Amino acid sequence: MTIRFTLAASAIALLAAGPASAQTEIQWWHAMGGALGEWVDDLAQGFNESQDEYVVVPTYKGSYPETMTAAIAAFRSGEQPHIVQVFEVGTATMMAAEGAVYPVYQLMQDTGTPFDPSAYLPAVAGYYTTSEGEMLSLPFNSSTPVMYYNKDAFEAAGLDPESPPETWPEFAEAAAALVESGATSCGFTTAWQEWVQLENLSAWHNVPIGTLGNGFGGLGTELLLNSDLQVMHISALKDWMDEGLFKYGGRQGSAEGLFFSGECGLSFSSSAAYAGIAANAGFDFGIGMLPYWPDVEGAPQNSIIGGGTLWVLQGRDEEDYAGVAEFFNYLSSPEVQADSHARTGYLPITTAAYELAQERGLYEERPGFDTSIRQLTLNPPTENSKGLRFGNYVQIREIINEELEAVWAGDKEPQAALDAIVERGNELLRQFEEAHS
């Protein structure tokens, strides 16, 4: 029996029981398909079975952009859900939707629900809080990029499979050893190039992505993605491509197949890619932190997150929001978070959940599985490493991909491509500013 069928049967039984036993429905729209959709269904079912006042009804609405667009359209027509999952680069858009959003800190206060923002991992919570520390949405499926490496190929190339490279020069040497030894035909690849090789590169080296604290300071921000560090890094990647060490595998997560197949011995991808790699890789693999450039003072700093967060929308019955607050407390509980962390590879969003995963021996069972957390908490986040909050950033990421692909194709020099990212991206920032000022 599927979860959806079970929920439907439960609803029929409730109707048959009469008004005295009616439960309040909480509508939750999300962007998790496949196995992750099953995880979301299980979370809702677990909450529903834990109490008898509310029924959370999860509904898959497509990709992240599709889900956010559907929620905005539904709000305009008065048919919005209580909760919608929005990816991290949609944060500025949601904040600008005046009158539509019910901030989480306000929700918890209004419903009298115990709530401690300091319980959440600072590098996670910081992305979704105001400069005054007020949490706007609930961290849900947070991840950060890590380095995956083929331990079998490392051994075949004469490299220590228990000692992944820590700096970019060491990384390049390892990639060259893999190719020159014939252990792999490709040294390394990268998924999510805009997120890993520019956004996280900058935070990891404590270099700004934009002015006004990477957009956290409000409208009027400008991009700073063409600094000396960023130009130097993209230039190094292009040089390594020309030397046969780096292979571009496409946008988003499409490059992961180059690692699964054993073609590339090193790869960068989301910490939440762990389950997919474990299921597809026919070799022993390890997880290491992102490399850093050793001549950059203060590096490494901390990485930043990706993934999604849960926003509460205004306009539903007032009494429903107590159920939303109770559901958020359930999702944040150490047991639920530790279970979700182990199941999906997403981060545990609270310190207590991380500690529980440690107590359960998860990281002894899966060496390197805590790399993402150690990376995020390596140092307290700075203004440059808290995250980013730019309007129209979904479209700006498309520009970043276009310009980087021009570099890989040999059609543009790194400096020219990064200058174009800044110029074209700033135009979109001004459009957003004009629409919301």
CSV table of C-alpha atoms in Angstrom, one decimal:
chain,number,residue,atom,x,y,z
A,1,MET,CA,0.0,0.0,0.0
A,2,THR,CA,1.5,3.4,-1.0
A,3,ILE,CA,1.7,6.3,1.4
A,4,ARG,CA,-0.7,8.4,-0.7
A,5,PHE,CA,-3.3,5.6,-0.5
A,6,THR,CA,-2.8,5.3,3.2
A,7,LEU,CA,-3.4,9.0,3.7
A,8,ALA,CA,-6.4,8.9,1.4
A,9,ALA,CA,-7.9,6.0,3.4
A,10,SER,CA,-7.2,7.8,6.6
A,11,ALA,CA,-9.1,10.9,5.3
A,12,ILE,CA,-12.1,8.8,4.3
A,13,ALA,CA,-12.1,7.2,7.7
A,14,LEU,CA,-12.1,10.6,9.4
A,15,LEU,CA,-15.0,11.8,7.3
A,16,ALA,CA,-17.0,8.7,8.2
A,17,ALA,CA,-16.3,9.3,11.9
A,18,GLY,CA,-18.1,12.7,11.8
A,19,PRO,CA,-17.3,16.2,12.6
A,20,ALA,CA,-16.2,15.5,16.2
A,21,SER,CA,-13.0,13.8,15.0
A,22,ALA,CA,-12.3,16.1,12.0
A,23,GLN,CA,-8.6,17.1,11.7
A,24,THR,CA,-7.3,20.3,10.2
A,25,GLU,CA,-5.5,19.8,6.9
A,26,ILE,CA,-2.1,21.6,6.3
A,27,GLN,CA,-1.2,21.8,2.7
A,28,TRP,CA,2.5,21.5,1.9
A,29,TRP,CA,3.8,22.0,-1.7
A,30,HIS,CA,7.2,20.7,-2.5
A,31,ALA,CA,9.7,20.0,-5.3
A,32,MET,CA,11.0,16.6,-4.2
A,33,GLY,CA,10.5,13.9,-6.8
A,34,GLY,CA,11.4,10.2,-6.8
A,35,ALA,CA,13.0,8.8,-3.7
A,36,LEU,CA,13.2,12.2,-2.1
A,37,GLY,CA,9.4,12.5,-2.7
A,38,GLU,CA,9.0,9.3,-0.8
A,39,TRP,CA,11.0,10.8,2.0
A,40,VAL,CA,8.8,13.9,2.1
A,41,ASP,CA,5.7,11.6,2.2
A,42,ASP,CA,7.1,9.7,5.1
A,43,LEU,CA,7.9,12.8,7.0
A,44,ALA,CA,4.3,13.9,6.7
A,45,GLN,CA,3.0,10.5,7.6
A,46,GLY,CA,5.2,10.4,10.7
A,47,PHE,CA,3.9,13.8,11.9
A,48,ASN,CA,0.3,12.8,11.2
A,49,GLU,CA,0.7,9.6,13.2
A,50,SER,CA,2.3,11.5,16.1
A,51,GLN,CA,-0.8,13.6,17.0
A,52,ASP,CA,-4.5,13.7,16.1
A,53,GLU,CA,-5.3,17.4,15.5
A,54,TYR,CA,-3.7,18.0,12.1
A,55,VAL,CA,-3.1,16.2,8.8
A,56,VAL,CA,-0.2,17.5,6.7
A,57,VAL,CA,-0.9,16.8,3.0
A,58,PRO,CA,2.3,16.9,0.8
A,59,THR,CA,1.9,17.7,-2.9
A,60,TYR,CA,4.7,17.5,-5.5
A,61,LYS,CA,4.5,20.6,-7.7
A,62,GLY,CA,7.5,19.9,-10.0
A,63,SER,CA,10.9,21.5,-10.1
A,64,TYR,CA,12.0,24.2,-7.7
A,65,PRO,CA,11.2,27.1,-10.1
A,66,GLU,CA,7.9,25.4,-11.0
A,67,THR,CA,6.9,25.0,-7.3
A,68,MET,CA,7.7,28.6,-6.5
A,69,THR,CA,5.9,29.9,-9.5
A,70,ALA,CA,2.9,27.7,-8.7
A,71,ALA,CA,2.8,29.0,-5.1
A,72,ILE,CA,3.0,32.7,-6.2
A,73,ALA,CA,0.2,32.1,-8.7
A,74,ALA,CA,-1.9,30.3,-6.2
A,75,PHE,CA,-1.5,33.1,-3.7
A,76,ARG,CA,-2.7,35.7,-6.2
A,77,SER,CA,-5.9,33.6,-6.7
A,78,GLY,CA,-6.4,33.0,-3.0
A,79,GLU,CA,-5.7,29.2,-3.3
A,80,GLN,CA,-2.2,29.1,-1.7
A,81,PRO,CA,-0.9,26.2,0.4
A,82,HIS,CA,0.1,26.8,4.0
A,83,ILE,CA,3.7,25.8,3.3
A,84,VAL,CA,5.9,25.9,0.2
A,85,GLN,CA,9.4,24.6,-0.4
A,86,VAL,CA,11.6,27.1,-2.1
A,87,PHE,CA,15.2,26.7,-3.2
A,88,GLU,CA,17.9,28.9,-1.6
A,89,VAL,CA,18.3,31.2,-4.5
A,90,GLY,CA,14.6,32.1,-4.3
A,91,THR,CA,15.1,33.7,-0.9
A,92,ALA,CA,15.2,37.3,-2.1
A,93,THR,CA,12.1,36.8,-4.3
A,94,MET,CA,10.2,35.4,-1.3
A,95,MET,CA,11.3,38.2,1.0
A,96,ALA,CA,10.2,40.7,-1.6
A,97,ALA,CA,6.7,39.2,-1.8
A,98,GLU,CA,5.2,41.7,0.7
A,99,GLY,CA,2.1,40.4,2.4
A,100,ALA,CA,2.5,36.9,1.1
A,101,VAL,CA,5.0,35.5,3.6
A,102,TYR,CA,4.4,34.6,7.3
A,103,PRO,CA,8.0,34.7,8.8
A,104,VAL,CA,8.8,31.7,10.8
A,105,TYR,CA,10.0,33.7,13.8
A,106,GLN,CA,6.6,35.5,13.8
A,107,LEU,CA,4.6,32.3,13.4
A,108,MET,CA,6.3,30.7,16.4
A,109,GLN,CA,5.8,33.8,18.5
A,110,ASP,CA,2.1,34.3,17.5
A,111,THR,CA,1.3,30.6,18.2
A,112,GLY,CA,3.2,30.5,21.5
A,113,THR,CA,5.4,27.7,20.2
A,114,PRO,CA,8.8,27.2,21.9
A,115,PHE,CA,11.4,28.2,19.3
A,116,ASP,CA,15.2,28.7,19.7
A,117,PRO,CA,16.9,29.9,16.5
A,118,SER,CA,20.3,29.3,18.1
A,119,ALA,CA,19.6,25.5,18.0
A,120,TYR,CA,20.1,25.5,14.2
A,121,LEU,CA,23.5,25.2,12.6
A,122,PRO,CA,24.7,28.9,12.2
A,123,ALA,CA,25.8,28.4,8.6
A,124,VAL,CA,22.4,27.0,7.7
A,125,ALA,CA,20.2,29.3,9.7
A,126,GLY,CA,22.2,32.4,8.7
A,127,TYR,CA,21.1,32.0,5.1
A,128,TYR,CA,17.4,32.4,6.0
A,129,THR,CA,17.6,35.1,8.8
A,130,THR,CA,17.5,38.8,8.7
A,131,SER,CA,20.5,41.0,9.8
A,132,GLU,CA,18.7,41.1,13.2
A,133,GLY,CA,18.8,37.3,13.4
A,134,GLU,CA,15.1,36.8,12.8
A,135,MET,CA,14.4,33.5,10.9
A,136,LEU,CA,12.2,34.0,7.9
A,137,SER,CA,11.8,30.4,6.8
A,138,LEU,CA,12.6,26.9,8.2
A,139,PRO,CA,15.7,25.2,6.9
A,140,PHE,CA,14.7,21.9,5.4
A,141,ASN,CA,16.8,20.1,2.8
A,142,SER,CA,20.2,21.8,3.1
A,143,SER,CA,23.4,20.6,1.5
A,144,THR,CA,26.9,21.9,0.7
A,145,PRO,CA,29.3,20.8,-2.0
A,146,VAL,CA,32.1,18.3,-1.2
A,147,MET,CA,34.9,16.5,-3.1
A,148,TYR,CA,34.3,12.9,-4.0
A,149,TYR,CA,37.3,10.7,-5.0
A,150,ASN,CA,37.7,7.2,-6.3
A,151,LYS,CA,39.8,5.3,-3.7
A,152,ASP,CA,40.5,2.4,-6.0
A,153,ALA,CA,41.8,4.7,-8.7
A,154,PHE,CA,43.9,6.6,-6.1
A,155,GLU,CA,45.6,3.3,-5.0
A,156,ALA,CA,46.2,2.3,-8.7
A,157,ALA,CA,47.8,5.7,-9.3
A,158,GLY,CA,50.1,5.3,-6.3
A,159,LEU,CA,48.2,7.9,-4.2
A,160,ASP,CA,47.2,7.5,-0.6
A,161,PRO,CA,43.4,6.6,-0.7
A,162,GLU,CA,43.0,7.8,2.9
A,163,SER,CA,44.6,11.2,2.2
A,164,PRO,CA,42.6,13.3,-0.3
A,165,PRO,CA,44.3,16.5,-1.5
A,166,GLU,CA,43.7,19.6,0.6
A,167,THR,CA,44.9,22.4,-1.6
A,168,TRP,CA,44.3,23.2,-5.3
A,169,PRO,CA,48.0,22.6,-6.2
A,170,GLU,CA,47.8,19.2,-4.5
A,171,PHE,CA,44.5,18.5,-6.2
A,172,ALA,CA,46.0,19.2,-9.6
A,173,GLU,CA,48.9,16.8,-8.8
A,174,ALA,CA,46.5,14.1,-7.9
A,175,ALA,CA,44.4,14.6,-11.0
A,176,ALA,CA,47.6,14.4,-13.1
A,177,ALA,CA,48.7,11.2,-11.4
A,178,LEU,CA,45.4,9.6,-12.1
A,179,VAL,CA,45.6,10.3,-15.8
A,180,GLU,CA,49.3,9.7,-16.3
A,181,SER,CA,49.1,6.3,-14.5
A,182,GLY,CA,46.1,5.3,-16.6
A,183,ALA,CA,44.0,4.8,-13.5
A,184,THR,CA,41.4,7.0,-15.0
A,185,SER,CA,41.1,8.8,-18.4
A,186,CYS,CA,39.9,12.0,-16.8
A,187,GLY,CA,41.3,13.7,-13.7
A,188,PHE,CA,38.2,15.4,-12.4
A,189,THR,CA,34.8,16.9,-13.2
A,190,THR,CA,32.3,19.2,-11.4
A,191,ALA,CA,28.6,19.2,-11.0
A,192,TRP,CA,26.8,22.5,-10.3
A,193,GLN,CA,29.7,24.6,-11.6
A,194,GLU,CA,28.1,28.0,-10.6
A,195,TRP,CA,27.4,26.8,-7.0
A,196,VAL,CA,30.7,25.0,-6.5
A,197,GLN,CA,33.3,26.8,-8.6
A,198,LEU,CA,32.2,30.4,-8.0
A,199,GLU,CA,29.8,30.8,-5.1
A,200,ASN,CA,31.4,28.3,-2.8
A,201,LEU,CA,34.9,29.1,-4.0
A,202,SER,CA,34.3,32.7,-2.9
A,203,ALA,CA,32.9,31.9,0.5
A,204,TRP,CA,35.6,29.2,1.1
A,205,HIS,CA,38.2,31.9,0.6
A,206,ASN,CA,36.2,34.7,2.4
A,207,VAL,CA,35.9,36.7,-0.8
A,208,PRO,CA,32.6,38.6,-1.5
A,209,ILE,CA,30.2,37.5,-4.2
A,210,GLY,CA,28.5,40.9,-4.2
A,211,THR,CA,28.3,44.2,-2.4
A,212,LEU,CA,26.1,44.9,0.6
A,213,GLY,CA,27.1,41.6,2.3
A,214,ASN,CA,26.4,39.4,-0.7
A,215,GLY,CA,22.9,41.1,-1.0
A,216,PHE,CA,21.9,40.6,2.6
A,217,GLY,CA,22.1,44.4,3.1
A,218,GLY,CA,19.2,44.9,0.7
A,219,LEU,CA,18.6,46.3,-2.7
A,220,GLY,CA,21.3,48.2,-4.6
A,221,THR,CA,23.8,45.4,-4.5
A,222,GLU,CA,26.2,44.7,-7.3
A,223,LEU,CA,28.0,41.4,-8.2
A,224,LEU,CA,31.7,40.9,-7.5
A,225,LEU,CA,32.3,37.7,-9.4
A,226,ASN,CA,35.2,38.9,-11.4
A,227,SER,CA,37.8,39.4,-8.6
A,228,ASP,CA,41.4,38.3,-8.9
A,229,LEU,CA,40.7,35.1,-7.0
A,230,GLN,CA,37.7,34.1,-9.2
A,231,VAL,CA,39.6,35.0,-12.5
A,232,MET,CA,42.6,33.0,-11.3
A,233,HIS,CA,40.5,30.0,-10.4
A,234,ILE,CA,38.5,29.8,-13.6
A,235,SER,CA,41.8,30.3,-15.5
A,236,ALA,CA,43.3,27.4,-13.7
A,237,LEU,CA,40.3,25.2,-14.5
A,238,LYS,CA,40.6,26.1,-18.2
A,239,ASP,CA,44.4,25.3,-18.1
A,240,TRP,CA,43.6,21.9,-16.5
A,241,MET,CA,41.0,21.3,-19.2
A,242,ASP,CA,43.5,22.0,-21.9
A,243,GLU,CA,46.0,19.6,-20.2
A,244,GLY,CA,43.4,16.8,-20.3
A,245,LEU,CA,42.8,16.8,-16.5
A,246,PHE,CA,39.4,18.5,-16.3
A,247,LYS,CA,36.3,17.4,-18.2
A,248,TYR,CA,33.1,19.5,-18.2
A,249,GLY,CA,30.1,17.2,-17.9
A,250,GLY,CA,27.2,19.7,-18.2
A,251,ARG,CA,25.0,21.8,-16.0
A,252,GLN,CA,23.5,20.9,-12.6
A,253,GLY,CA,24.2,17.3,-11.6
A,254,SER,CA,24.8,15.8,-15.0
A,255,ALA,CA,28.5,15.5,-14.5
A,256,GLU,CA,28.1,13.0,-11.7
A,257,GLY,CA,27.9,10.2,-14.3
A,258,LEU,CA,31.5,10.8,-15.3
A,259,PHE,CA,32.4,9.9,-11.7
A,260,PHE,CA,30.0,7.0,-11.4
A,261,SER,CA,31.4,5.4,-14.5
A,262,GLY,CA,35.0,5.6,-13.2
A,263,GLU,CA,36.0,7.9,-16.1
A,264,CYS,CA,36.9,10.8,-13.8
A,265,GLY,CA,38.7,10.0,-10.5
A,266,LEU,CA,37.7,13.1,-8.7
A,267,SER,CA,34.4,15.1,-8.7
A,268,PHE,CA,32.7,17.9,-6.9
A,269,SER,CA,29.0,17.6,-6.1
A,270,SER,CA,26.4,18.1,-3.4
A,271,SER,CA,26.7,16.3,-0.1
A,272,ALA,CA,23.2,15.1,-0.9
A,273,ALA,CA,24.6,13.2,-3.9
A,274,TYR,CA,26.0,10.6,-1.5
A,275,ALA,CA,23.1,8.2,-1.9
A,276,GLY,CA,23.2,8.3,-5.6
A,277,ILE,CA,27.0,7.8,-5.7
A,278,ALA,CA,26.8,4.9,-3.3
A,279,ALA,CA,24.1,3.3,-5.4
A,280,ASN,CA,25.9,3.7,-8.8
A,281,ALA,CA,29.6,3.7,-8.2
A,282,GLY,CA,31.2,0.2,-8.6
A,283,PHE,CA,34.3,1.2,-6.5
A,284,ASP,CA,35.2,2.4,-3.1
A,285,PHE,CA,35.0,6.1,-2.8
A,286,GLY,CA,35.9,8.8,-0.2
A,287,ILE,CA,34.8,12.3,0.7
A,288,GLY,CA,37.1,15.2,1.2
A,289,MET,CA,36.7,18.9,1.9
A,290,LEU,CA,36.8,21.5,-1.0
A,291,PRO,CA,40.4,22.3,-1.9
A,292,TYR,CA,41.7,25.8,-1.2
A,293,TRP,CA,44.3,28.1,-2.7
A,294,PRO,CA,47.0,28.2,0.0
A,295,ASP,CA,48.2,31.7,-0.8
A,296,VAL,CA,44.8,33.3,0.1
A,297,GLU,CA,45.0,34.6,3.6
A,298,GLY,CA,42.4,33.1,6.0
A,299,ALA,CA,41.4,30.2,3.7
A,300,PRO,CA,39.7,27.9,4.2
A,301,GLN,CA,36.8,29.8,5.8
A,302,ASN,CA,33.5,27.9,5.5
A,303,SER,CA,31.3,26.7,2.7
A,304,ILE,CA,27.7,27.8,2.0
A,305,ILE,CA,24.6,25.8,1.5
A,306,GLY,CA,22.2,24.9,-1.3
A,307,GLY,CA,18.9,23.1,-1.2
A,308,GLY,CA,15.5,24.3,0.0
A,309,THR,CA,13.7,25.8,2.8
A,310,LEU,CA,10.0,25.9,4.0
A,311,TRP,CA,8.1,29.2,3.7
A,312,VAL,CA,4.8,29.8,5.3
A,313,LEU,CA,2.2,31.8,3.3
A,314,GLN,CA,-0.3,34.2,4.7
A,315,GLY,CA,-4.1,34.0,4.0
A,316,ARG,CA,-5.1,30.7,5.5
A,317,ASP,CA,-7.4,30.2,8.5
A,318,GLU,CA,-5.7,31.6,11.6
A,319,GLU,CA,-6.2,28.4,13.6
A,320,ASP,CA,-4.3,26.4,11.0
A,321,TYR,CA,-1.0,28.1,11.8
A,322,ALA,CA,-0.7,26.4,15.2
A,323,GLY,CA,-0.6,23.1,13.2
A,324,VAL,CA,2.1,24.5,10.9
A,325,ALA,CA,4.2,25.6,13.9
A,326,GLU,CA,3.8,22.1,15.5
A,327,PHE,CA,4.8,20.5,12.2
A,328,PHE,CA,7.9,22.6,12.1
A,329,ASN,CA,8.9,21.6,15.6
A,330,TYR,CA,8.4,18.0,14.6
A,331,LEU,CA,10.7,18.4,11.5
A,332,SER,CA,13.3,20.1,13.6
A,333,SER,CA,13.4,17.4,16.3
A,334,PRO,CA,16.8,15.6,16.7
A,335,GLU,CA,15.4,12.2,15.9
A,336,VAL,CA,13.6,13.2,12.7
A,337,GLN,CA,16.6,15.3,11.5
A,338,ALA,CA,19.2,12.5,12.3
A,339,ASP,CA,17.1,10.0,10.4
A,340,SER,CA,16.6,12.3,7.4
A,341,HIS,CA,20.4,13.1,7.4
A,342,ALA,CA,21.3,9.4,7.2
A,343,ARG,CA,18.6,8.6,4.6
A,344,THR,CA,19.3,11.5,2.2
A,345,GLY,CA,22.7,13.0,2.8
A,346,TYR,CA,21.2,16.3,3.5
A,347,LEU,CA,22.6,18.1,6.5
A,348,PRO,CA,21.0,17.8,10.0
A,349,ILE,CA,19.8,21.4,10.5
A,350,THR,CA,20.3,21.5,14.3
A,351,THR,CA,23.4,20.9,16.5
A,352,ALA,CA,21.4,18.4,18.5
A,353,ALA,CA,20.7,16.3,15.4
A,354,TYR,CA,24.3,16.3,14.5
A,355,GLU,CA,25.3,15.2,17.9
A,356,LEU,CA,22.7,12.4,17.8
A,357,ALA,CA,24.1,11.2,14.5
A,358,GLN,CA,27.5,11.0,16.2
A,359,GLU,CA,26.1,9.1,19.1
A,360,ARG,CA,24.5,6.6,16.8
A,361,GLY,CA,27.9,5.9,15.2
A,362,LEU,CA,26.8,7.1,11.7
A,363,TYR,CA,30.2,8.6,10.9
A,364,GLU,CA,32.1,5.6,12.0
A,365,GLU,CA,29.9,3.5,9.8
A,366,ARG,CA,30.3,5.9,6.8
A,367,PRO,CA,33.7,7.6,7.0
A,368,GLY,CA,33.7,11.1,5.6
A,369,PHE,CA,29.9,11.4,5.8
A,370,ASP,CA,30.3,14.3,8.2
A,371,THR,CA,32.6,16.3,5.9
A,372,SER,CA,29.8,18.6,4.9
A,373,ILE,CA,29.1,19.6,8.5
A,374,ARG,CA,32.7,20.0,9.4
A,375,GLN,CA,33.1,22.2,6.3
A,376,LEU,CA,30.1,24.4,7.1
A,377,THR,CA,31.1,24.8,10.7
A,378,LEU,CA,34.9,25.2,10.1
A,379,ASN,CA,34.7,28.9,11.1
A,380,PRO,CA,31.9,31.2,12.2
A,381,PRO,CA,30.3,32.7,9.0
A,382,THR,CA,31.5,36.1,7.9
A,383,GLU,CA,29.7,38.7,5.8
A,384,ASN,CA,31.4,37.0,2.8
A,385,SER,CA,30.6,33.4,3.8
A,386,LYS,CA,27.0,33.6,5.2
A,387,GLY,CA,25.5,33.0,1.8
A,388,LEU,CA,23.9,35.1,-0.9
A,389,ARG,CA,20.7,37.0,-1.3
A,390,PHE,CA,20.2,38.5,-4.8
A,391,GLY,CA,17.0,39.2,-6.7
A,392,ASN,CA,16.6,37.4,-10.0
A,393,TYR,CA,19.4,35.1,-9.1
A,394,VAL,CA,17.8,32.1,-10.8
A,395,GLN,CA,18.3,33.9,-14.1
A,396,ILE,CA,21.7,35.1,-13.0
A,397,ARG,CA,22.8,31.5,-12.5
A,398,GLU,CA,21.8,30.8,-16.1
A,399,ILE,CA,24.1,33.6,-17.2
A,400,ILE,CA,27.0,32.2,-15.1
A,401,ASN,CA,26.5,28.8,-16.8
A,402,GLU,CA,26.4,30.4,-20.3
A,403,GLU,CA,29.6,32.4,-19.7
A,404,LEU,CA,31.5,29.5,-18.1
A,405,GLU,CA,30.6,27.3,-21.0
A,406,ALA,CA,32.0,29.9,-23.4
A,407,VAL,CA,35.3,29.6,-21.5
A,408,TRP,CA,35.3,25.8,-21.7
A,409,ALA,CA,34.6,26.0,-25.4
A,410,GLY,CA,37.5,28.3,-25.9
A,411,ASP,CA,35.2,31.1,-27.1
A,412,LYS,CA,36.0,33.5,-24.3
A,413,GLU,CA,38.9,34.3,-21.9
A,414,PRO,CA,38.1,33.8,-18.2
A,415,GLN,CA,38.4,37.6,-17.4
A,416,ALA,CA,36.0,38.5,-20.3
A,417,ALA,CA,33.5,35.8,-19.2
A,418,LEU,CA,33.5,36.9,-15.6
A,419,ASP,CA,33.2,40.5,-16.6
A,420,ALA,CA,30.2,39.6,-18.7
A,421,ILE,CA,28.6,37.8,-15.7
A,422,VAL,CA,28.9,40.9,-13.6
A,423,GLU,CA,27.6,43.2,-16.3
A,424,ARG,CA,24.7,41.0,-17.4
A,425,GLY,CA,23.9,40.0,-13.8
A,426,ASN,CA,23.9,43.6,-12.6
A,427,GLU,CA,21.3,44.5,-15.3
A,428,LEU,CA,19.0,41.8,-13.8
A,429,LEU,CA,19.6,43.1,-10.3
A,430,ARG,CA,18.6,46.6,-11.4
A,431,GLN,CA,15.4,45.2,-12.9
A,432,PHE,CA,14.6,43.4,-9.6
A,433,GLU,CA,15.4,46.6,-7.7
A,434,GLU,CA,13.1,48.7,-9.9
A,435,ALA,CA,10.3,46.2,-9.5
A,436,HIS,CA,10.5,46.0,-5.7
A,437,SER,CA,11.6,49.5,-4.6
